[in-house]
CSV table of C-alpha atoms and ligand atoms in Angstrom, one decimal:
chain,number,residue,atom,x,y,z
A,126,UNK,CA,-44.2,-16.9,-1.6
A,127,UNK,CA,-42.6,-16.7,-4.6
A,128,UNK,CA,-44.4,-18.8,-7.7
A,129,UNK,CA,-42.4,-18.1,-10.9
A,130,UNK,CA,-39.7,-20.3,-11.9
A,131,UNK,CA,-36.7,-19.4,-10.1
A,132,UNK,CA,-33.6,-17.7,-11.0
A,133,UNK,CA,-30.9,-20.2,-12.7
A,134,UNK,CA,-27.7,-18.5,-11.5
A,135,UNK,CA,-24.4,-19.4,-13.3
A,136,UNK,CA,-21.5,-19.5,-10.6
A,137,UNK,CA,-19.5,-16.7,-11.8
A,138,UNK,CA,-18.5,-13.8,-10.3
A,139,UNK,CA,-21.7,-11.6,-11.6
A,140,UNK,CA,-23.7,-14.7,-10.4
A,141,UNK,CA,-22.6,-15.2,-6.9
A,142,UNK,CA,-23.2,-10.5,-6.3
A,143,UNK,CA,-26.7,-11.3,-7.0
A,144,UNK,CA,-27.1,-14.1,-5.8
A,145,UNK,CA,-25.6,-12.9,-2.2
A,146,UNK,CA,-28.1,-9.8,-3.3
A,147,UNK,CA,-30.9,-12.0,-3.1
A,148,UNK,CA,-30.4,-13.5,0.4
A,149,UNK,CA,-29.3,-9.9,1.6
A,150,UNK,CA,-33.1,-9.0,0.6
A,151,UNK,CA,-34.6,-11.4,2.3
A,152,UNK,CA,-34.9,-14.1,-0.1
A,153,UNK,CA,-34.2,-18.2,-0.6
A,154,UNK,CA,-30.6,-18.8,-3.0
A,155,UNK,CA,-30.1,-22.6,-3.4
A,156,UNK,CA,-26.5,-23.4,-3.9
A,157,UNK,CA,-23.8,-26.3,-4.4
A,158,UNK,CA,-22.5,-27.4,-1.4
A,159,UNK,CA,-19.9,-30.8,-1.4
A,160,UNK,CA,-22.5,-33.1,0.5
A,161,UNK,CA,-25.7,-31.8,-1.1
A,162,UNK,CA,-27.5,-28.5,-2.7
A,163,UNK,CA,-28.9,-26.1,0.3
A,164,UNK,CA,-31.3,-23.7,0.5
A,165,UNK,CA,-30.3,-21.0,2.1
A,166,UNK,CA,-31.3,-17.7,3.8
A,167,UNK,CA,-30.3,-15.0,6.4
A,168,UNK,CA,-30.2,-17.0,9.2
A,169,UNK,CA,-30.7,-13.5,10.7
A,170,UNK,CA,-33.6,-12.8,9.5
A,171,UNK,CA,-36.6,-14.4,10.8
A,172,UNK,CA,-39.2,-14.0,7.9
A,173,UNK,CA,-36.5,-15.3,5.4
A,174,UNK,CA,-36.2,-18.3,7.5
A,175,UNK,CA,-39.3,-19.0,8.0
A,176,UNK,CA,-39.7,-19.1,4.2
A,177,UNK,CA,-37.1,-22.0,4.3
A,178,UNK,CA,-39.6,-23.9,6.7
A,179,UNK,CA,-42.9,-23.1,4.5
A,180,UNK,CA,-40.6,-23.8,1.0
A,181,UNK,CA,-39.8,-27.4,2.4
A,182,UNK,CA,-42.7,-28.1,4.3
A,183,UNK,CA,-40.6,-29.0,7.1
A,184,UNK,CA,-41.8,-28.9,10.6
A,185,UNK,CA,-40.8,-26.0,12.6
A,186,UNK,CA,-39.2,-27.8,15.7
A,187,UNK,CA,-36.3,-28.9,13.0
A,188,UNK,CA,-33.5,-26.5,13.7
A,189,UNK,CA,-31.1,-26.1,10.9
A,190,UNK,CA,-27.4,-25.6,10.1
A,191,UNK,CA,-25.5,-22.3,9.9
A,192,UNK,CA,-23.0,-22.2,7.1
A,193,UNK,CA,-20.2,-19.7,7.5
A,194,UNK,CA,-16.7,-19.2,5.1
A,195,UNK,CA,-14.1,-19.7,7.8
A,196,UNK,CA,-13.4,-20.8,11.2
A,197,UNK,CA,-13.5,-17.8,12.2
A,198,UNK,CA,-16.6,-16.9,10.8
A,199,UNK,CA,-18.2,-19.7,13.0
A,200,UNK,CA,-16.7,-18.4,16.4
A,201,UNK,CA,-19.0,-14.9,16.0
A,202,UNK,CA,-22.2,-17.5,16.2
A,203,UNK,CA,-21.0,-20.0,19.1
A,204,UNK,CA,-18.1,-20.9,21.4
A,205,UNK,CA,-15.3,-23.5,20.7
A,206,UNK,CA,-13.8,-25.5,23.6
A,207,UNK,CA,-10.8,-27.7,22.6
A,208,UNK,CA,-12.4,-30.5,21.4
A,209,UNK,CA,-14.6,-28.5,18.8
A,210,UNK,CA,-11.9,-26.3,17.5
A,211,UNK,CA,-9.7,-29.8,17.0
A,212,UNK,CA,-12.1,-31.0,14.9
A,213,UNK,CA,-12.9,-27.8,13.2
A,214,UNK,CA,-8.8,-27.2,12.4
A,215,UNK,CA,-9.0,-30.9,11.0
A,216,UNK,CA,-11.7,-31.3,9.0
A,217,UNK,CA,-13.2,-27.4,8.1
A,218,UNK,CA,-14.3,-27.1,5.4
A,219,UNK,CA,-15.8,-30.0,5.1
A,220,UNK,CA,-18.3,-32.6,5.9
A,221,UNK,CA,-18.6,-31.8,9.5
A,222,UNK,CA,-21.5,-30.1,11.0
A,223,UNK,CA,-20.3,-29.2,15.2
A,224,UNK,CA,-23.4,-28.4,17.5
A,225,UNK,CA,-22.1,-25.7,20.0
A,226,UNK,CA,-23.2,-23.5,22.7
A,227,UNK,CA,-24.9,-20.2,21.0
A,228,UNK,CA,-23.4,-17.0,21.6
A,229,UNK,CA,-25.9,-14.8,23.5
A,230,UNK,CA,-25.3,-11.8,21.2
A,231,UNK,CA,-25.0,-13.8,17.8
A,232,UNK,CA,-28.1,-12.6,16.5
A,233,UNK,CA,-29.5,-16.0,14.9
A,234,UNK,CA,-33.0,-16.5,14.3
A,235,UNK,CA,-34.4,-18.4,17.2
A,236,UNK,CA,-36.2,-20.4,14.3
A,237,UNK,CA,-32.8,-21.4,13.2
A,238,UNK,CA,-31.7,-22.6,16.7
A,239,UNK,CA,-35.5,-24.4,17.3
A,240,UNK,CA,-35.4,-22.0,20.4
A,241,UNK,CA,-32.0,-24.0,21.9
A,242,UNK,CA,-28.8,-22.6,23.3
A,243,UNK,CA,-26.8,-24.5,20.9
A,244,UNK,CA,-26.6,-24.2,17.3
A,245,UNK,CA,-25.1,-26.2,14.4
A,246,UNK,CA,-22.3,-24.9,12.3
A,247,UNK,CA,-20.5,-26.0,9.0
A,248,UNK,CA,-17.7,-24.4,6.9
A,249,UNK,CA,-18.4,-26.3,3.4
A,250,UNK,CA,-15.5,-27.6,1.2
A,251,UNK,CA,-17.0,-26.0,-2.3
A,252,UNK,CA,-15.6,-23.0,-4.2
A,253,UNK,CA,-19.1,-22.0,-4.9
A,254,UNK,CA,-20.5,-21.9,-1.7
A,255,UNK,CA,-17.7,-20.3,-0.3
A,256,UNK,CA,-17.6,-17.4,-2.8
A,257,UNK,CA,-21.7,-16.9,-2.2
A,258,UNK,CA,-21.1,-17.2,1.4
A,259,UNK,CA,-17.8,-14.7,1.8
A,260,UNK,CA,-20.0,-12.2,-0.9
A,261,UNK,CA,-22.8,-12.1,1.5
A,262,UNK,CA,-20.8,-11.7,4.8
A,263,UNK,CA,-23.2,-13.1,7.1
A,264,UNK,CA,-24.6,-16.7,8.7
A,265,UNK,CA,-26.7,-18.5,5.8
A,266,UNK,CA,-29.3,-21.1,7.4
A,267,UNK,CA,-29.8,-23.9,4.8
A,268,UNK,CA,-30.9,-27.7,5.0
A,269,UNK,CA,-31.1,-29.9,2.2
A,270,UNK,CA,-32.7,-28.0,-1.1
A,271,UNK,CA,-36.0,-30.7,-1.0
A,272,UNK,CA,-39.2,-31.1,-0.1
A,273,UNK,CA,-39.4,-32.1,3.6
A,274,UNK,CA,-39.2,-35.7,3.9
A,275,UNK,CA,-37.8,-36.7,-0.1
A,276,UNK,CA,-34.5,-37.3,-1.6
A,277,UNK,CA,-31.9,-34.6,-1.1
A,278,UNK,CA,-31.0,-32.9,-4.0
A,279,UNK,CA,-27.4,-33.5,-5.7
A,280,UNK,CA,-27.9,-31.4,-8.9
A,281,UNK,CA,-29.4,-28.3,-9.6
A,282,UNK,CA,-31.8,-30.4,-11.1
A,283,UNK,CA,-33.2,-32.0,-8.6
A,284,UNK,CA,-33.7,-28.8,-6.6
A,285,UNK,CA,-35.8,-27.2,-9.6
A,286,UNK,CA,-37.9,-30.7,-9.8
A,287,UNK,CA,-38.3,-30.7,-5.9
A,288,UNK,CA,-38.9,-27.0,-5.3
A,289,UNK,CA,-39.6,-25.1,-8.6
A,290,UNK,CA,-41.5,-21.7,-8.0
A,291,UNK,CA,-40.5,-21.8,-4.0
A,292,UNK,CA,-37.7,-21.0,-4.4
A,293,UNK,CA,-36.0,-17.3,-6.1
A,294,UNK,CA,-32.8,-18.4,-7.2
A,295,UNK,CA,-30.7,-21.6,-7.9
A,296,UNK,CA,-26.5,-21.2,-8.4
A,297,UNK,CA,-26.0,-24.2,-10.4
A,298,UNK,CA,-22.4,-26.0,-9.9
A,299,UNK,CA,-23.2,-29.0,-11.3
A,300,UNK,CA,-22.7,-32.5,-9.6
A,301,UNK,CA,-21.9,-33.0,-5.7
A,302,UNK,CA,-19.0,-34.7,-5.0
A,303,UNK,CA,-19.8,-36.1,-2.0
A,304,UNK,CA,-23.6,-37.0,-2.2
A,305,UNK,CA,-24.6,-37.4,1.4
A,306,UNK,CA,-25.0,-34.6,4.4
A,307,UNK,CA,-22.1,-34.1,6.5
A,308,UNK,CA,-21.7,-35.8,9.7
A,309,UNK,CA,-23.3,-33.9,12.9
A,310,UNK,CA,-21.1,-34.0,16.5
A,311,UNK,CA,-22.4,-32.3,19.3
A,312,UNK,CA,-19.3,-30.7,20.9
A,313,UNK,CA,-21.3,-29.0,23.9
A,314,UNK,CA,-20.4,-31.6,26.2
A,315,UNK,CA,-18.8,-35.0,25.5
A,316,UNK,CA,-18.5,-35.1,21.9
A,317,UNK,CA,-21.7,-37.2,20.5
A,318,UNK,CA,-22.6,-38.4,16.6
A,319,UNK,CA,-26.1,-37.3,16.2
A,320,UNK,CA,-25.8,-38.1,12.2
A,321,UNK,CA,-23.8,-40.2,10.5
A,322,UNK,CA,-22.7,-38.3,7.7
A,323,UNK,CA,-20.1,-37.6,4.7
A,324,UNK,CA,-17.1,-37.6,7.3
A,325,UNK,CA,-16.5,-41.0,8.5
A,326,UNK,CA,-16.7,-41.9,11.9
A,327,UNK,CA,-13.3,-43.7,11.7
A,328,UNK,CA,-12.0,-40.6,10.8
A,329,UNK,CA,-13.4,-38.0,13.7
A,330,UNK,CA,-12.8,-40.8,16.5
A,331,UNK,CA,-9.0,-41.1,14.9
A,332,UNK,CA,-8.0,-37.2,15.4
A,333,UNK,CA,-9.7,-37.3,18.9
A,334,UNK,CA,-8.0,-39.8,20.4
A,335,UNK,CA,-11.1,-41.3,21.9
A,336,UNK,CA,-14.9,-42.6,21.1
A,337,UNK,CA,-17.6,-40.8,20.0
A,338,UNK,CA,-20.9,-40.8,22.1
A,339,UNK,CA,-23.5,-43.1,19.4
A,340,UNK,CA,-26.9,-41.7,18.9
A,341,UNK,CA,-28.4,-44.7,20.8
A,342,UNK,CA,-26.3,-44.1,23.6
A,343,UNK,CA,-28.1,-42.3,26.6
A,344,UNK,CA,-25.6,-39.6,27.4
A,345,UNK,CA,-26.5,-38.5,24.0
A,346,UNK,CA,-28.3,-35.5,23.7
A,347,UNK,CA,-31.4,-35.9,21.9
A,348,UNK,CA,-30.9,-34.0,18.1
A,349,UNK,CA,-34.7,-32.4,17.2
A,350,UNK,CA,-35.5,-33.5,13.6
A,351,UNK,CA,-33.8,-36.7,13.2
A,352,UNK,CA,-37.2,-38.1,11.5
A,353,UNK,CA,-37.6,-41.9,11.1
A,354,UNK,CA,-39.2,-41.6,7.7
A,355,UNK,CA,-36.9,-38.9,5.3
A,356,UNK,CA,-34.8,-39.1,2.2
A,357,UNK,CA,-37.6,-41.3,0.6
A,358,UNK,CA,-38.3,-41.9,-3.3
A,359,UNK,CA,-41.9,-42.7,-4.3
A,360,UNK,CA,-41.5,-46.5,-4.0
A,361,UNK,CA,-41.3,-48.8,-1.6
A,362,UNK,CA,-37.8,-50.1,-0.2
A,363,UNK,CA,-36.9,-52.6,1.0
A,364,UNK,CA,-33.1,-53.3,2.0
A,365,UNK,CA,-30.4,-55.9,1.9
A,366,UNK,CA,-31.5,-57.4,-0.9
A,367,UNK,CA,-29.4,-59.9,-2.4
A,368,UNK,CA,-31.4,-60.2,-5.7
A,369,UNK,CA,-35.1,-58.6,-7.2
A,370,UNK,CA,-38.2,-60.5,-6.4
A,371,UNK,CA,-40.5,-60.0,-9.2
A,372,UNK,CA,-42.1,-56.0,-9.9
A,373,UNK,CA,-38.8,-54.6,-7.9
A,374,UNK,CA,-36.0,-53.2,-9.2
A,375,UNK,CA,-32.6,-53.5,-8.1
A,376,UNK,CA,-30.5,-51.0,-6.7
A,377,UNK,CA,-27.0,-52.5,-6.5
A,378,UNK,CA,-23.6,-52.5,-5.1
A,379,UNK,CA,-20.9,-54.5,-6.0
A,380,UNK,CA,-21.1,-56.9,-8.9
A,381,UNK,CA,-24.3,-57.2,-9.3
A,382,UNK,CA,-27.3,-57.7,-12.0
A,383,UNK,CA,-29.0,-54.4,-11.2
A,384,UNK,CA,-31.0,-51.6,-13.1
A,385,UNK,CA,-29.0,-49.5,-11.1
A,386,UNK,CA,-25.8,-49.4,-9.2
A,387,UNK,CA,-24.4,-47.5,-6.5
A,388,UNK,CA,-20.7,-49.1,-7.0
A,389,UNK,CA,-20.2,-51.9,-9.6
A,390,UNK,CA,-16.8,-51.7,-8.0
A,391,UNK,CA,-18.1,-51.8,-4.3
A,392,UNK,CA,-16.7,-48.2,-3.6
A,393,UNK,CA,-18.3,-46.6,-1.1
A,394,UNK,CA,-17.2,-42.8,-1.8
A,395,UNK,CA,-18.6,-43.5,-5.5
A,396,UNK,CA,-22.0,-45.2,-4.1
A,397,UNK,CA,-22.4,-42.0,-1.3
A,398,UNK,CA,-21.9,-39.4,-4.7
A,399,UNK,CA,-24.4,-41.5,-6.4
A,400,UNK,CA,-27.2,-42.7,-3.5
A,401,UNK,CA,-29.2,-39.4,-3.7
A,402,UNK,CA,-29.3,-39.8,-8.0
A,403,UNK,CA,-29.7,-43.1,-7.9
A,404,UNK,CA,-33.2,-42.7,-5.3
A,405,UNK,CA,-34.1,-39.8,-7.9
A,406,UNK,CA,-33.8,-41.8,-11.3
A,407,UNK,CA,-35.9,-44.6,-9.7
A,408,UNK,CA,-38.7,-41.9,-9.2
A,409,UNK,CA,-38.5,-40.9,-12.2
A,410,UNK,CA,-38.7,-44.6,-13.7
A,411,UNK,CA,-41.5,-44.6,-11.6
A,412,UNK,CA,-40.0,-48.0,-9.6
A,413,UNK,CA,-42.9,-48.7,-7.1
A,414,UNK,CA,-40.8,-51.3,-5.4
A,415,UNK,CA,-36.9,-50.8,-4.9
A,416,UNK,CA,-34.6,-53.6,-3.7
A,417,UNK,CA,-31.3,-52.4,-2.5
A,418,UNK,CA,-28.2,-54.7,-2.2
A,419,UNK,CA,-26.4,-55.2,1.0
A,420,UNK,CA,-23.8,-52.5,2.0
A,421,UNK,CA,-21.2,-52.7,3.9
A,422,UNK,CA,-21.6,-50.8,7.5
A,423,UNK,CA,-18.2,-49.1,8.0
A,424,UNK,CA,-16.7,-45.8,6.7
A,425,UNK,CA,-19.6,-44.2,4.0
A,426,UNK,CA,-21.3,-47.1,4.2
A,427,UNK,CA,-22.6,-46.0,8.0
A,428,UNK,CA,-24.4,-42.6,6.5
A,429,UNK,CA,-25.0,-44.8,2.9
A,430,UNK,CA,-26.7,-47.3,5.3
A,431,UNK,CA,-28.6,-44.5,7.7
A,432,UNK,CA,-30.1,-43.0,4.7
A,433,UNK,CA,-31.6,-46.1,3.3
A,434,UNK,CA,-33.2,-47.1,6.8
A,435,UNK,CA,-35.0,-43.9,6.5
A,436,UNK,CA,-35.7,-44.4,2.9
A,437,UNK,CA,-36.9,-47.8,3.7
A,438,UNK,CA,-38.9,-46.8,7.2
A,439,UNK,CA,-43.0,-46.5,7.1
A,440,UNK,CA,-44.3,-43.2,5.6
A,441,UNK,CA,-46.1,-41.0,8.5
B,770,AMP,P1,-30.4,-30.8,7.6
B,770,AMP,O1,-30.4,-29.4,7.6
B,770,AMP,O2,-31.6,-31.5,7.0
B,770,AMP,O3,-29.1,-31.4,7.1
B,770,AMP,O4,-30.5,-31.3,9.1
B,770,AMP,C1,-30.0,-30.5,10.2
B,770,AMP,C2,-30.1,-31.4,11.4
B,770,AMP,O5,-29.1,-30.9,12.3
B,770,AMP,C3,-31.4,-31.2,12.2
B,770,AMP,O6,-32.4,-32.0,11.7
B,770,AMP,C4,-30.9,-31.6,13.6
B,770,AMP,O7,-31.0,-33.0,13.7
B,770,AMP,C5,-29.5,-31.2,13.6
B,770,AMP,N1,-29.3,-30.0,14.4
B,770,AMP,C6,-29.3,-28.7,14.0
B,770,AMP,N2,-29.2,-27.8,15.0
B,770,AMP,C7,-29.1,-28.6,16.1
B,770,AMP,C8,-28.9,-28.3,17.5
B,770,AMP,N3,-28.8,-27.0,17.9
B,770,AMP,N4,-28.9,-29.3,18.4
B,770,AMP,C9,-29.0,-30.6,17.9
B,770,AMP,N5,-29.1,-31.0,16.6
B,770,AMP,C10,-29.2,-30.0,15.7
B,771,MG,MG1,-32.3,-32.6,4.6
């Protein structure tokens, strides 16, 4: 495992050859993505993923996402029915993560996949993870750029404070613009949210004509990973807080009194960009007990909202 302080990569295009040359050998490249930074690896290689599972921590029944440059990328990996390739035309590259059957012959790690026959796909919506993705040619596993279990990173940063010497390169492009991790459907039967995410709901539900299938609903298959306790700063939260009792600190939204705030305007495309920094400022203030105020539970605010219930849920 690699110890020394990892490679800060500028995004040109010198930066993105070597930084495709790491991953081609085997190694871990963190990189922008528009939700959050991910670290990423062959997701063809089984020893390079497994360093993604021993970097984070994370446990190794947590199957991760594929990230690919194009649509077309994607259908080498899994199959698309109708529905899938829809919602891929409509939203790729973007926020949307599609669960789909695995191709037989696609070569991905069965540590990627958690040994399923389906596997998760994205095409993101950043210049800089598409030029590192199209220069390496090939499927690049990569969850959030944190420690298993903490805030996701939105800066390169935040990825050196979280993962420092586990890591052999970071490509820094500066600030996420969407903050939170996309939204995951699985499209291998009828289609189901299994996260809530940076796409809205509104918005998936709206181009399919129909409902989704909710987590809590039983028809829902059962996503591996979605952990109670994640996302979580050092304090203790606790949530829909209209003001601070005495030794917390506020985390606003809306026009609020707050330390912090998500939105003073109540937006909730500025408070997703800003949840993740927020969470990693009041670390670093060294909160120990974080009140957050209400937010609304439509649009953002559902994956805004999922986060914090996490944030906010006892510590295993
Ligand atoms: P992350 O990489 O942390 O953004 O999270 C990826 C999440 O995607 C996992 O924790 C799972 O919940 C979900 N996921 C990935 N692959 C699959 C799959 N084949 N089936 C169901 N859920 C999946
Ligand atoms: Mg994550």
């Amino acid at each position: 495992m690699t110890q020394a302080p990892p490679l800060r990569i500028c995004a040109d295009d010198a930066g993105i050859a070597a930084a495709a040359e790491i991953l081609r050998g085997g190694g871990l490249v963190s990189f922008p993505t528009e939700t959050v930074y991910g670290l990423g690896a062959d997701a063809r290689d089984d020893t390079a993923v497994a360093r993604i599972f021993a970097a984070k921590g994370r446990p190794s029944f947590n199957p991760l996402i594929v990230h690919v440059p194009t649509l077309e990328a994607a259908a080498e990996y899994c199959v698309f029915n109708d529905l899938a390739h829809q919602l891929a035309s409509a939203f790729w590259p973007g926020a949307l993560t599609l669960v789909l059957p695995l191709r037989p012959d696609a070569g991905i790690s069965k540590l990627v996949t958690a040994g399923l026959n389906t596997v998760a796909v994205r095409v993101p919506d950043h210049p800089v993870a598409h030029a590192l993705l199209s220069a390496f040619g090939g499927p690049v596993a990569a969850p959030s750029a944190n420690p298993s279990g903490r805030i996701s990173p939105t800066t390169a940063d935040h990825v050196q404070q979280g993962l420092g010497g586990r890591v052999d390169a970071i490509v820094d492009g500066g600030a996420c613009a969407v903050g939170v991790e996309s939204t995951i459907i699985n499209c291998s039967g009828a289609p189901a949210l299994l996260r809530a995410g940076g796409l809205p709901v509104e918005a998936l539900e709206a181009c399919l004509g129909q409902p989704l299938l909710r987590p809590e609903d039983p028809q829902t298959p059962v996503s591996p990973g979605q952990l109670q306790s994640h996302y979580a700063p050092e304090g203790k939260v606790r949530l829909n807080a209209p003001y601070a009792d005495e030794g917390e600190v506020l985390l606003g939204f809306g026009p609020v009194e707050a330390e912090l705030n998500l939105s003073r305007t109540g937006d909730l495309t500025e408070a997703a960009a800003n949840l993740f920094a927020c969470l990693h400022k009041l670390d670093a203030m060294g909160a120990t007990r974080i009140a957050v105020s209400p937010i609304p539970d439509h649009g953002l605010g559902q994956a805004i909202n999922d986060r914090l219930r996490r944030a906010a849920a006892p510590r295993p």
